Coordinates of C-alpha atoms in Angstrom, one line a residue:
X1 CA 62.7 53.7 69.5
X2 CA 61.3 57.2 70.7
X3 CA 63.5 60.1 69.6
X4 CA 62.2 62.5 72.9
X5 CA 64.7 61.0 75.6
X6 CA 67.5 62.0 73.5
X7 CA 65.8 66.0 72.8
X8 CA 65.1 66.0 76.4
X9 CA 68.4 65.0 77.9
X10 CA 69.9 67.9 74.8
X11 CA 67.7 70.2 76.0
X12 CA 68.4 70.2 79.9
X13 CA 72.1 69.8 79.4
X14 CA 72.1 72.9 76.8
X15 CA 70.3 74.4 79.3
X16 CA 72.9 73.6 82.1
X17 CA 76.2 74.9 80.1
X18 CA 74.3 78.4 79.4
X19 CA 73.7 78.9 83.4
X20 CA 76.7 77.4 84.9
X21 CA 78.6 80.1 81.9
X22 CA 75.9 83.0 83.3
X23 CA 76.1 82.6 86.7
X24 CA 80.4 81.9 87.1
X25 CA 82.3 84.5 88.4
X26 CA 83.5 87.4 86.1
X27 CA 87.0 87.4 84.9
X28 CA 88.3 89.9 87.0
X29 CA 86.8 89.2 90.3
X30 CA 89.6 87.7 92.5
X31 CA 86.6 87.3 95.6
X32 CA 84.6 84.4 93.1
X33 CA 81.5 85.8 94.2
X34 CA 81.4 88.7 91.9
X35 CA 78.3 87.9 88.9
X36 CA 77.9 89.9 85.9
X37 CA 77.0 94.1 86.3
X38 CA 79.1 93.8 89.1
X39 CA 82.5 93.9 89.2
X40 CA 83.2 93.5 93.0
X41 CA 81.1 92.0 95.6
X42 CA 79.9 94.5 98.2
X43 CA 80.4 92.5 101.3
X44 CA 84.4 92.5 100.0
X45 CA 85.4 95.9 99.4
X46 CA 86.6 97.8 102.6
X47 CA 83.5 101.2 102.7
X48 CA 86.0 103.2 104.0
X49 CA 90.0 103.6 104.8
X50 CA 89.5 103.6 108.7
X51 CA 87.0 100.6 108.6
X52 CA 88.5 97.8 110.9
X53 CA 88.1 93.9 110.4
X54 CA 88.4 91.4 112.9
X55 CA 87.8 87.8 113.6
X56 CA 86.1 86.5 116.3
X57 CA 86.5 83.0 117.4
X58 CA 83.4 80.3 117.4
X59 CA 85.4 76.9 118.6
X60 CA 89.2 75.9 119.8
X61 CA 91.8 77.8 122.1
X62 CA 90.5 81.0 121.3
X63 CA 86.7 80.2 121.4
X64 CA 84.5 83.2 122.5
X65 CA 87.0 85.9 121.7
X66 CA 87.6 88.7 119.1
X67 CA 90.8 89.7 117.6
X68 CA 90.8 92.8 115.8
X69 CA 93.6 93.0 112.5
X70 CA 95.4 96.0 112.9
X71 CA 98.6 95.6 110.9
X72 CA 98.8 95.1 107.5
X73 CA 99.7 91.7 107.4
X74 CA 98.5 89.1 110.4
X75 CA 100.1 85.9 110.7
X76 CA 98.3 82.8 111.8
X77 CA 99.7 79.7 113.1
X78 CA 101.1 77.3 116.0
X79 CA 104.0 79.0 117.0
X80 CA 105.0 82.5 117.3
X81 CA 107.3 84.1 114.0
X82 CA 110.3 86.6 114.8
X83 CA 107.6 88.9 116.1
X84 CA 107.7 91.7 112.7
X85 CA 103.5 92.2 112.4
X86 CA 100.7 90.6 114.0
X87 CA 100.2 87.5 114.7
X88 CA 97.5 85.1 116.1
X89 CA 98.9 82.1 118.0
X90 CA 96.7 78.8 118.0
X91 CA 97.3 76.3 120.7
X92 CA 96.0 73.2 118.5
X93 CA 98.2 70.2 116.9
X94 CA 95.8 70.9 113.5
X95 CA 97.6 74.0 113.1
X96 CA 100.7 74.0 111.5
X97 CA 103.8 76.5 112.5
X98 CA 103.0 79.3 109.9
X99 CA 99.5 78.2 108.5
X100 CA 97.6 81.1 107.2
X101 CA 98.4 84.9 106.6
X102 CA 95.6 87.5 106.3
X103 CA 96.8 90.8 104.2
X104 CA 95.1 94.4 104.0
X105 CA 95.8 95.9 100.6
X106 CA 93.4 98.2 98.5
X107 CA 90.6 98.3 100.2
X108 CA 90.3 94.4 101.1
X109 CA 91.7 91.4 102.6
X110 CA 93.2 88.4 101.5
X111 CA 93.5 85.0 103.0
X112 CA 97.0 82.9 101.4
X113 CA 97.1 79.8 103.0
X114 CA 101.2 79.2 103.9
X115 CA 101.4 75.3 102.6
X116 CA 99.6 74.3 105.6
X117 CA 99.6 70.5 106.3
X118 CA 95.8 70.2 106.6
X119 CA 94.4 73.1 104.3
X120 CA 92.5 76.3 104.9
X121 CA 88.5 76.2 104.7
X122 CA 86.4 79.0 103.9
X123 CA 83.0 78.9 103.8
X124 CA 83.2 75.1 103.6
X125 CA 85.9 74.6 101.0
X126 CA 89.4 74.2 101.0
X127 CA 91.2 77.4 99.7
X128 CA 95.0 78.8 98.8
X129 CA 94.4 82.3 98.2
X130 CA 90.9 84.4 98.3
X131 CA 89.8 87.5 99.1
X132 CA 87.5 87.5 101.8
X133 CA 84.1 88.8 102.8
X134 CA 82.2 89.8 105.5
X135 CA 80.7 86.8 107.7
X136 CA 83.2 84.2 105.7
X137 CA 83.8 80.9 108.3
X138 CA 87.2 80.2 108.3
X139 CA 88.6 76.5 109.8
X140 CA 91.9 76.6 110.4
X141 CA 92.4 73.3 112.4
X142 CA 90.3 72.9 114.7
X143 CA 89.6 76.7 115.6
X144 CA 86.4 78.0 113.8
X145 CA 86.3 81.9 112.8
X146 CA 84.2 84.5 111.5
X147 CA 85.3 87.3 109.6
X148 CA 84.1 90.7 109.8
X149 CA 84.1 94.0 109.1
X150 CA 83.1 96.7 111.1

């Protein structure tokens, strides 16, 4: 019996180990998109104090329009909280009361899903807590968004 499969099949999955442990986030990065020399991503880190973010809405109730996040700490969800910060209301039976906050602390935002019933989706995958960048998609329900900062 040959002795190369074995080598081979070594080899490539050597291989494999050494770039998935190259190319995985740093240790300090709370984005997970940060890769070695860098210690934050650029599209995450706020260029300036008076920079704005907003979202602006692809699909659901709010489709077409752009919601710019002022206060420090915006609330997402199906029905309106005691009315402290801002809030975004979403008129869709995906959405659960309090679903989703978005907070503005040094110099970027972070998404913490609230226990929602059907999950928060970034970029495609489901997500508790992450700091988000520029152009991330973000399902909540049914309602598509795009983050961005201006």
């Amino acid at each position: 019996m040959p002795l190369w499969p074995a080598i081979v099949s070594s080899a490539s999955g050597l291989f494999l180990v050494g770039w998935w442990l190259w190319r995985r986030p740093l240790a300090g990065c709370r984005c997970g998109r940060c890769r070695r020399r860098q210690q934050r991503h650029p599209r995450c880190v706020l260029s300036s104090v008076d920079a704005r973010a907003e979202l602006q809405f692809r699909s659901g109730p709010m489709g077409g329009r752009t919601v710019v996040l002022e206060d420090r700490i915006t609330a997402i969800g199906s029905v309106a909280s005691d009315g402290t910060g801002g809030e975004i209301v979403l008129a869709d039976p995906a959405v659960s009361q309090e679903h989703v906050r978005i907070e503005r602390s040094a110099g970027s935002f972070t998404l913490r899903d609230l226990g929602s019933t059907n999950g928060t989706f970034v970029n495609g995958l489901k997500h508790k807590e992450l700091v988000l960048c520029g152009d991330d998609a973000i399902l909540i329900g049914n309602s598509e968004a795009v983050f961005r900062i201006r």
